[in-house]
């Protein structure tokens, strides 16, 4: 269903783009708009990942300068049956992460220093599993195309402002058509862009929970990231709001409603869906549920995922809160004198 909805929204975005071109310049304008779209999409297909990583000042890391973080991504990629993506670190105190790239063979995942500092190892694993789910579903390419078309529609709207007085452009709709191109079309493109992003998040949450082995790890991580995003500004994202939909939680302030004007579903709804998934997993494994109820709860042993034998304990009433920083040292480089990773 999500794939069908995304295809329909992409078709609507394409039709909207060509319609704006027709409103501005008639059939000739539609052809020009199509050529512009083809050029921008071709450029974005090969360079969008580099642009996004550069705008966030991301630095590539490996097993030498970020061993724990790199090992988590490596283990999860193997668990998901994906090629090892390039792994990046963003020097930003806001906890967040995103994935980019045109396909699984040319993918990249990035996490902020704030994410590694504020979340436990299990929660970081769940977040990176969510991003790998986007890679596996090829959502990164879909969102790149949508973002490019949305930007191109806005650009055409600006052209309409300058060409509005020209009546020799085969525009049968006259001033009304130019007005629609200037105001309504960019707004509609923004709505479609947000809707496409939101259709993919629930599916990435589910697949990410399957990859890491425990939906409650991701539920706990989403709660912490959402609270961190409310309290800590992300200046790079504020300067480039068009890339906000790439992050696991909206990095911008003021996006809280689960409607067409939000780039992400509400965090509460996502957590509820993950808790329901955990309940379903528990009901599907009655033997594990009986075993879990017969002994004291041990969150650190639950659903070891790619790091050990997988078990399925009965889900608690609320998401568990793993101990902060169980890794023992800074995974992002040299030890520091202060902070939770030292």
Tab-separated table of C-alpha atoms in Angstrom:
chain	number	residue	atom	x	y	z
A	1	UNK	CA	0.000	0.000	0.000
A	2	UNK	CA	2.808	2.440	0.867
A	3	UNK	CA	4.528	1.707	-2.460
A	4	UNK	CA	1.293	2.378	-4.351
A	5	UNK	CA	0.656	5.594	-2.453
A	6	UNK	CA	4.210	6.777	-3.103
A	7	UNK	CA	3.893	6.001	-6.826
A	8	UNK	CA	0.634	7.944	-6.967
A	9	UNK	CA	2.166	10.922	-5.185
A	10	UNK	CA	5.189	10.895	-7.495
A	11	UNK	CA	2.866	10.819	-10.490
A	12	UNK	CA	0.949	13.747	-9.019
A	13	UNK	CA	4.199	15.688	-8.533
A	14	UNK	CA	5.255	15.056	-12.134
A	15	UNK	CA	1.844	16.090	-13.474
A	16	UNK	CA	1.907	19.205	-11.292
A	17	UNK	CA	5.331	20.144	-12.602
A	18	UNK	CA	4.289	19.826	-16.218
A	19	UNK	CA	1.040	21.647	-15.484
A	20	UNK	CA	2.926	24.615	-14.077
A	21	UNK	CA	4.980	24.769	-17.240
A	22	UNK	CA	1.784	24.797	-19.305
A	23	UNK	CA	0.217	27.526	-17.173
A	24	UNK	CA	3.254	29.731	-17.667
A	25	UNK	CA	4.021	29.135	-21.332
A	26	UNK	CA	1.407	26.861	-22.849
A	27	UNK	CA	2.557	23.715	-24.648
A	28	UNK	CA	5.993	25.212	-25.230
A	29	UNK	CA	6.338	25.971	-21.529
A	30	UNK	CA	5.362	22.394	-20.675
A	31	UNK	CA	8.116	21.052	-22.911
A	32	UNK	CA	10.654	23.424	-21.370
A	33	UNK	CA	9.527	22.366	-17.889
A	34	UNK	CA	9.991	18.720	-18.823
A	35	UNK	CA	13.519	19.384	-20.065
A	36	UNK	CA	14.371	21.273	-16.871
A	37	UNK	CA	13.020	18.414	-14.776
A	38	UNK	CA	15.047	15.869	-16.719
A	39	UNK	CA	18.240	17.888	-16.273
A	40	UNK	CA	17.785	18.531	-12.565
A	41	UNK	CA	16.829	14.916	-11.902
A	42	UNK	CA	19.867	13.642	-13.780
A	43	UNK	CA	22.143	15.919	-11.776
A	44	UNK	CA	20.453	14.958	-8.497
A	45	UNK	CA	20.637	11.245	-9.291
A	46	UNK	CA	24.436	11.367	-9.381
A	47	UNK	CA	25.198	14.159	-6.897
A	48	UNK	CA	22.353	14.483	-4.356
A	49	UNK	CA	24.124	12.405	-1.690
A	50	UNK	CA	27.281	14.528	-1.916
A	51	UNK	CA	25.208	17.727	-1.702
A	52	UNK	CA	23.273	16.573	1.381
A	53	UNK	CA	26.381	15.356	3.193
A	54	UNK	CA	28.225	18.579	2.378
A	55	UNK	CA	25.377	20.787	3.610
A	56	UNK	CA	25.468	18.925	6.933
A	57	UNK	CA	29.288	19.039	7.083
A	58	UNK	CA	29.399	15.263	7.474
A	59	UNK	CA	32.786	13.534	7.791
A	60	UNK	CA	33.338	9.947	6.673
A	61	UNK	CA	34.535	7.568	9.407
A	62	UNK	CA	35.781	3.994	9.490
A	63	UNK	CA	36.741	1.225	11.902
A	64	UNK	CA	39.876	3.126	12.954
A	65	UNK	CA	38.453	6.469	14.092
A	66	UNK	CA	34.919	5.335	15.038
A	67	UNK	CA	35.159	1.605	15.783
A	68	UNK	CA	31.953	1.068	17.771
A	69	UNK	CA	29.750	3.185	15.555
A	70	UNK	CA	31.207	1.655	12.389
A	71	UNK	CA	30.841	-1.877	13.807
A	72	UNK	CA	27.150	-1.292	14.524
A	73	UNK	CA	26.443	-0.189	10.946
A	74	UNK	CA	28.519	-3.064	9.587
A	75	UNK	CA	26.664	-5.677	11.656
A	76	UNK	CA	23.257	-4.255	10.770
A	77	UNK	CA	24.071	-4.089	7.059
A	78	UNK	CA	25.060	-7.749	7.169
A	79	UNK	CA	21.871	-8.580	9.058
A	80	UNK	CA	19.787	-6.790	6.415
A	81	UNK	CA	21.670	-8.342	3.501
A	82	UNK	CA	22.912	-4.961	2.272
A	83	UNK	CA	26.313	-3.797	1.052
A	84	UNK	CA	28.245	-1.851	3.662
A	85	UNK	CA	27.255	1.818	3.197
A	86	UNK	CA	29.635	4.693	3.637
A	87	UNK	CA	29.406	5.836	7.246
A	88	UNK	CA	29.462	9.506	8.207
A	89	UNK	CA	29.509	11.520	11.401
A	90	UNK	CA	27.973	14.987	11.795
A	91	UNK	CA	29.407	17.297	14.445
A	92	UNK	CA	26.049	18.499	15.770
A	93	UNK	CA	24.676	18.344	19.332
A	94	UNK	CA	21.122	17.584	18.191
A	95	UNK	CA	20.516	13.805	18.175
A	96	UNK	CA	19.496	12.797	14.645
A	97	UNK	CA	20.452	10.663	11.642
A	98	UNK	CA	19.659	10.236	7.960
A	99	UNK	CA	20.456	8.083	4.925
A	100	UNK	CA	21.149	9.145	1.373
A	101	UNK	CA	22.328	7.685	-1.931
A	102	UNK	CA	20.808	6.598	-5.229
A	103	UNK	CA	20.835	2.844	-4.481
A	104	UNK	CA	22.063	0.327	-1.871
A	105	UNK	CA	25.396	-0.005	-3.663
A	106	UNK	CA	26.013	3.756	-3.404
A	107	UNK	CA	24.378	4.527	-0.072
A	108	UNK	CA	25.567	6.505	2.921
A	109	UNK	CA	24.296	6.762	6.484
A	110	UNK	CA	25.074	9.610	8.849
A	111	UNK	CA	24.575	10.108	12.578
A	112	UNK	CA	25.184	13.200	14.664
A	113	UNK	CA	27.556	13.323	17.602
A	114	UNK	CA	24.521	14.235	19.693
A	115	UNK	CA	22.894	10.915	18.766
A	116	UNK	CA	25.929	8.895	19.871
A	117	UNK	CA	26.251	10.879	23.081
A	118	UNK	CA	22.620	10.769	24.192
A	119	UNK	CA	21.462	7.306	23.140
A	120	UNK	CA	22.452	3.842	24.316
A	121	UNK	CA	24.141	1.309	22.082
A	122	UNK	CA	20.844	-0.503	21.497
A	123	UNK	CA	19.057	2.719	20.602
A	124	UNK	CA	21.811	3.797	18.209
A	125	UNK	CA	21.571	0.378	16.555
A	126	UNK	CA	17.807	0.786	16.147
A	127	UNK	CA	18.218	4.244	14.576
A	128	UNK	CA	20.823	3.054	12.104
A	129	UNK	CA	18.640	0.030	11.282
A	130	UNK	CA	15.832	2.474	10.436
A	131	UNK	CA	18.165	4.333	8.072
A	132	UNK	CA	19.283	1.080	6.451
A	133	UNK	CA	15.608	0.243	5.937
A	134	UNK	CA	15.290	3.446	3.900
A	135	UNK	CA	18.283	2.322	1.850
A	136	UNK	CA	16.808	-1.143	1.341
A	137	UNK	CA	13.458	0.300	0.238
A	138	UNK	CA	15.251	2.823	-2.049
A	139	UNK	CA	13.432	5.643	-0.286
A	140	UNK	CA	16.489	7.864	-0.560
A	141	UNK	CA	16.206	7.968	-4.356
A	142	UNK	CA	12.435	8.557	-4.188
A	143	UNK	CA	12.824	11.460	-1.803
A	144	UNK	CA	15.613	12.939	-3.913
A	145	UNK	CA	13.365	12.956	-6.980
A	146	UNK	CA	10.477	14.490	-5.042
A	147	UNK	CA	12.673	17.161	-3.480
A	148	UNK	CA	14.132	18.024	-6.889
A	149	UNK	CA	10.712	18.325	-8.528
A	150	UNK	CA	9.406	20.401	-5.631
A	151	UNK	CA	12.370	22.743	-5.962
A	152	UNK	CA	11.895	22.978	-9.719
A	153	UNK	CA	8.202	23.831	-9.297
A	154	UNK	CA	9.115	26.607	-6.892
A	155	UNK	CA	11.646	27.844	-9.431
A	156	UNK	CA	8.975	27.885	-12.129
A	157	UNK	CA	6.753	29.836	-9.769
A	158	UNK	CA	9.456	32.475	-9.579
A	159	UNK	CA	9.657	32.524	-13.366
A	160	UNK	CA	5.910	33.107	-13.467
A	161	UNK	CA	6.357	36.263	-11.401
A	162	UNK	CA	8.718	37.748	-13.990
A	163	UNK	CA	6.778	36.470	-17.004
A	164	UNK	CA	3.365	37.368	-15.669
A	165	UNK	CA	3.007	40.412	-17.883
A	166	UNK	CA	3.872	38.588	-21.084
A	167	UNK	CA	0.747	37.648	-23.068
A	168	UNK	CA	2.576	36.117	-26.025
A	169	UNK	CA	3.286	32.786	-24.334
A	170	UNK	CA	0.283	30.662	-25.489
A	171	UNK	CA	-1.077	30.686	-21.943
A	172	UNK	CA	-4.840	30.230	-22.416
A	173	UNK	CA	-5.488	30.723	-18.690
A	174	UNK	CA	-4.196	34.277	-18.627
A	175	UNK	CA	-3.578	35.942	-15.283
A	176	UNK	CA	-5.328	33.168	-13.343
A	177	UNK	CA	-2.888	30.609	-14.717
A	178	UNK	CA	0.104	32.734	-13.794
A	179	UNK	CA	-1.314	33.249	-10.289
A	180	UNK	CA	-1.737	29.496	-9.826
A	181	UNK	CA	1.826	28.913	-11.014
A	182	UNK	CA	3.155	31.571	-8.640
A	183	UNK	CA	1.316	30.633	-5.448
A	184	UNK	CA	-0.788	27.484	-5.547
A	185	UNK	CA	1.572	25.137	-7.403
A	186	UNK	CA	4.614	25.543	-5.099
A	187	UNK	CA	2.337	25.111	-2.084
A	188	UNK	CA	0.831	21.952	-3.581
A	189	UNK	CA	4.310	20.646	-4.350
A	190	UNK	CA	5.305	21.166	-0.727
A	191	UNK	CA	2.279	19.168	0.446
A	192	UNK	CA	3.048	16.288	-1.932
A	193	UNK	CA	6.691	16.282	-0.841
A	194	UNK	CA	5.699	16.034	2.803
A	195	UNK	CA	3.117	13.352	2.105
A	196	UNK	CA	5.643	11.178	0.248
A	197	UNK	CA	8.056	11.430	3.170
A	198	UNK	CA	5.411	10.477	5.714
A	199	UNK	CA	4.294	7.388	3.777
A	200	UNK	CA	7.796	5.929	4.044
A	201	UNK	CA	8.535	6.500	7.742
A	202	UNK	CA	6.160	3.900	9.190
A	203	UNK	CA	7.469	1.240	6.821
A	204	UNK	CA	11.087	2.131	7.644
A	205	UNK	CA	10.260	1.939	11.359
A	206	UNK	CA	8.850	-1.562	10.932
A	207	UNK	CA	11.693	-2.857	8.789
A	208	UNK	CA	14.290	-1.180	10.998
A	209	UNK	CA	12.811	-2.900	14.055
A	210	UNK	CA	13.057	-6.224	12.235
A	211	UNK	CA	16.696	-5.608	11.333
A	212	UNK	CA	17.827	-4.645	14.854
A	213	UNK	CA	15.608	-7.280	16.496
A	214	UNK	CA	13.607	-5.197	18.985
A	215	UNK	CA	10.915	-2.581	18.152
A	216	UNK	CA	11.157	-1.125	21.648
A	217	UNK	CA	14.745	-0.036	21.084
A	218	UNK	CA	13.568	2.156	18.220
A	219	UNK	CA	10.557	3.396	20.208
A	220	UNK	CA	12.862	4.512	23.015
A	221	UNK	CA	15.268	6.121	20.539
A	222	UNK	CA	12.501	8.079	18.782
A	223	UNK	CA	11.321	9.441	22.122
A	224	UNK	CA	14.814	10.651	23.044
A	225	UNK	CA	15.518	12.117	19.602
A	226	UNK	CA	12.193	13.978	19.525
A	227	UNK	CA	12.864	15.542	22.912
A	228	UNK	CA	16.395	16.428	21.862
A	229	UNK	CA	15.177	18.036	18.625
A	230	UNK	CA	12.773	20.207	20.619
A	231	UNK	CA	15.505	21.441	22.947
A	232	UNK	CA	18.564	21.649	20.669
A	233	UNK	CA	18.499	23.625	17.398
A	234	UNK	CA	20.091	22.245	14.244
A	235	UNK	CA	21.440	25.338	12.510
A	236	UNK	CA	22.476	23.512	9.337
A	237	UNK	CA	18.978	22.074	8.891
A	238	UNK	CA	17.379	25.433	9.647
A	239	UNK	CA	19.422	26.986	6.837
A	240	UNK	CA	18.388	24.189	4.442
A	241	UNK	CA	14.824	23.176	5.444
A	242	UNK	CA	14.243	21.309	2.175
A	243	UNK	CA	16.335	18.413	3.479
A	244	UNK	CA	14.447	18.086	6.781
A	245	UNK	CA	12.445	15.122	5.489
A	246	UNK	CA	15.633	13.034	5.244
A	247	UNK	CA	16.169	12.881	9.007
A	248	UNK	CA	14.609	10.215	11.230
A	249	UNK	CA	12.945	12.996	13.265
A	250	UNK	CA	12.198	16.433	11.852
A	251	UNK	CA	15.174	18.606	12.897
A	252	UNK	CA	13.193	21.842	12.543
A	253	UNK	CA	11.110	23.489	15.239
A	254	UNK	CA	7.330	23.774	14.979
A	255	UNK	CA	6.608	20.447	13.205
A	256	UNK	CA	4.458	18.486	15.633
A	257	UNK	CA	1.149	17.634	13.897
A	258	UNK	CA	0.457	14.357	12.127
A	259	UNK	CA	-1.090	15.923	9.033
A	260	UNK	CA	-0.189	16.911	5.490
A	261	UNK	CA	1.761	19.915	6.742
A	262	UNK	CA	4.271	17.764	8.619
A	263	UNK	CA	7.257	16.073	7.011
A	264	UNK	CA	7.060	13.209	9.520
A	265	UNK	CA	4.266	11.330	11.294
A	266	UNK	CA	3.864	12.281	14.934
A	267	UNK	CA	6.428	10.609	17.163
A	268	UNK	CA	3.655	9.395	19.462
A	269	UNK	CA	1.963	7.545	16.615
A	270	UNK	CA	5.233	5.974	15.519
A	271	UNK	CA	6.008	4.819	19.050
A	272	UNK	CA	2.513	3.370	19.396
A	273	UNK	CA	2.953	1.441	16.147
A	274	UNK	CA	6.288	0.044	17.352
A	275	UNK	CA	4.778	-0.974	20.697
A	276	UNK	CA	2.007	-2.777	18.846
A	277	UNK	CA	4.639	-4.504	16.709
A	278	UNK	CA	6.446	-5.627	19.869
A	279	UNK	CA	3.174	-7.023	21.196
A	280	UNK	CA	2.615	-8.907	17.947
A	281	UNK	CA	6.101	-10.369	18.141
A	282	UNK	CA	5.456	-11.423	21.713
A	283	UNK	CA	2.149	-13.091	20.829
A	284	UNK	CA	3.853	-14.900	17.955
A	285	UNK	CA	6.365	-16.448	20.389
A	286	UNK	CA	4.396	-17.824	23.376
A	287	UNK	CA	7.312	-19.975	24.524
A	288	UNK	CA	9.546	-16.948	24.752
A	289	UNK	CA	6.793	-15.035	26.549
A	290	UNK	CA	6.458	-17.773	29.193
A	291	UNK	CA	10.219	-17.914	29.606
A	292	UNK	CA	10.429	-14.138	30.010
A	293	UNK	CA	7.632	-14.078	32.611
A	294	UNK	CA	9.343	-16.803	34.640
A	295	UNK	CA	12.496	-14.786	35.294
A	296	UNK	CA	13.340	-11.165	36.183
A	297	UNK	CA	13.335	-8.764	33.264
A	298	UNK	CA	16.802	-8.094	31.828
A	299	UNK	CA	16.562	-5.391	29.136
A	300	UNK	CA	20.182	-5.763	28.140
A	301	UNK	CA	19.516	-9.370	27.037
A	302	UNK	CA	16.381	-8.647	25.051
A	303	UNK	CA	16.476	-9.269	21.310
A	304	UNK	CA	20.225	-9.353	20.845
A	305	UNK	CA	19.778	-8.920	17.092
A	306	UNK	CA	23.017	-9.084	15.092
A	307	UNK	CA	25.184	-9.263	18.255
A	308	UNK	CA	23.912	-12.567	19.632
A	309	UNK	CA	21.137	-15.121	19.770
A	310	UNK	CA	17.761	-13.488	19.210
A	311	UNK	CA	14.992	-13.905	21.789
A	312	UNK	CA	11.518	-12.386	21.918
A	313	UNK	CA	10.523	-11.418	25.489
A	314	UNK	CA	7.066	-10.184	26.367
A	315	UNK	CA	6.976	-6.411	25.768
A	316	UNK	CA	6.777	-4.188	28.858
A	317	UNK	CA	3.995	-1.654	29.302
A	318	UNK	CA	6.338	1.203	28.426
A	319	UNK	CA	9.480	1.365	26.256
A	320	UNK	CA	12.564	0.333	28.236
A	321	UNK	CA	15.131	2.965	29.095
A	322	UNK	CA	18.564	1.381	28.538
A	323	UNK	CA	21.447	2.674	30.561
A	324	UNK	CA	23.165	5.600	28.855
A	325	UNK	CA	26.488	5.002	27.144
A	326	UNK	CA	27.166	1.314	27.793
A	327	UNK	CA	29.985	1.423	25.223
A	328	UNK	CA	32.593	2.599	27.684
A	329	UNK	CA	34.447	5.114	25.493
A	330	UNK	CA	34.037	7.721	22.817
A	331	UNK	CA	33.107	5.978	19.529
A	332	UNK	CA	33.740	9.076	17.456
A	333	UNK	CA	37.481	9.428	17.951
A	334	UNK	CA	39.995	10.239	20.694
A	335	UNK	CA	38.945	10.191	24.313
A	336	UNK	CA	37.819	13.500	25.724
A	337	UNK	CA	38.186	14.825	29.211
A	338	UNK	CA	34.481	15.582	29.639
A	339	UNK	CA	31.161	14.296	28.437
A	340	UNK	CA	29.264	11.001	28.673
A	341	UNK	CA	31.585	9.208	26.267
A	342	UNK	CA	34.823	9.855	28.112
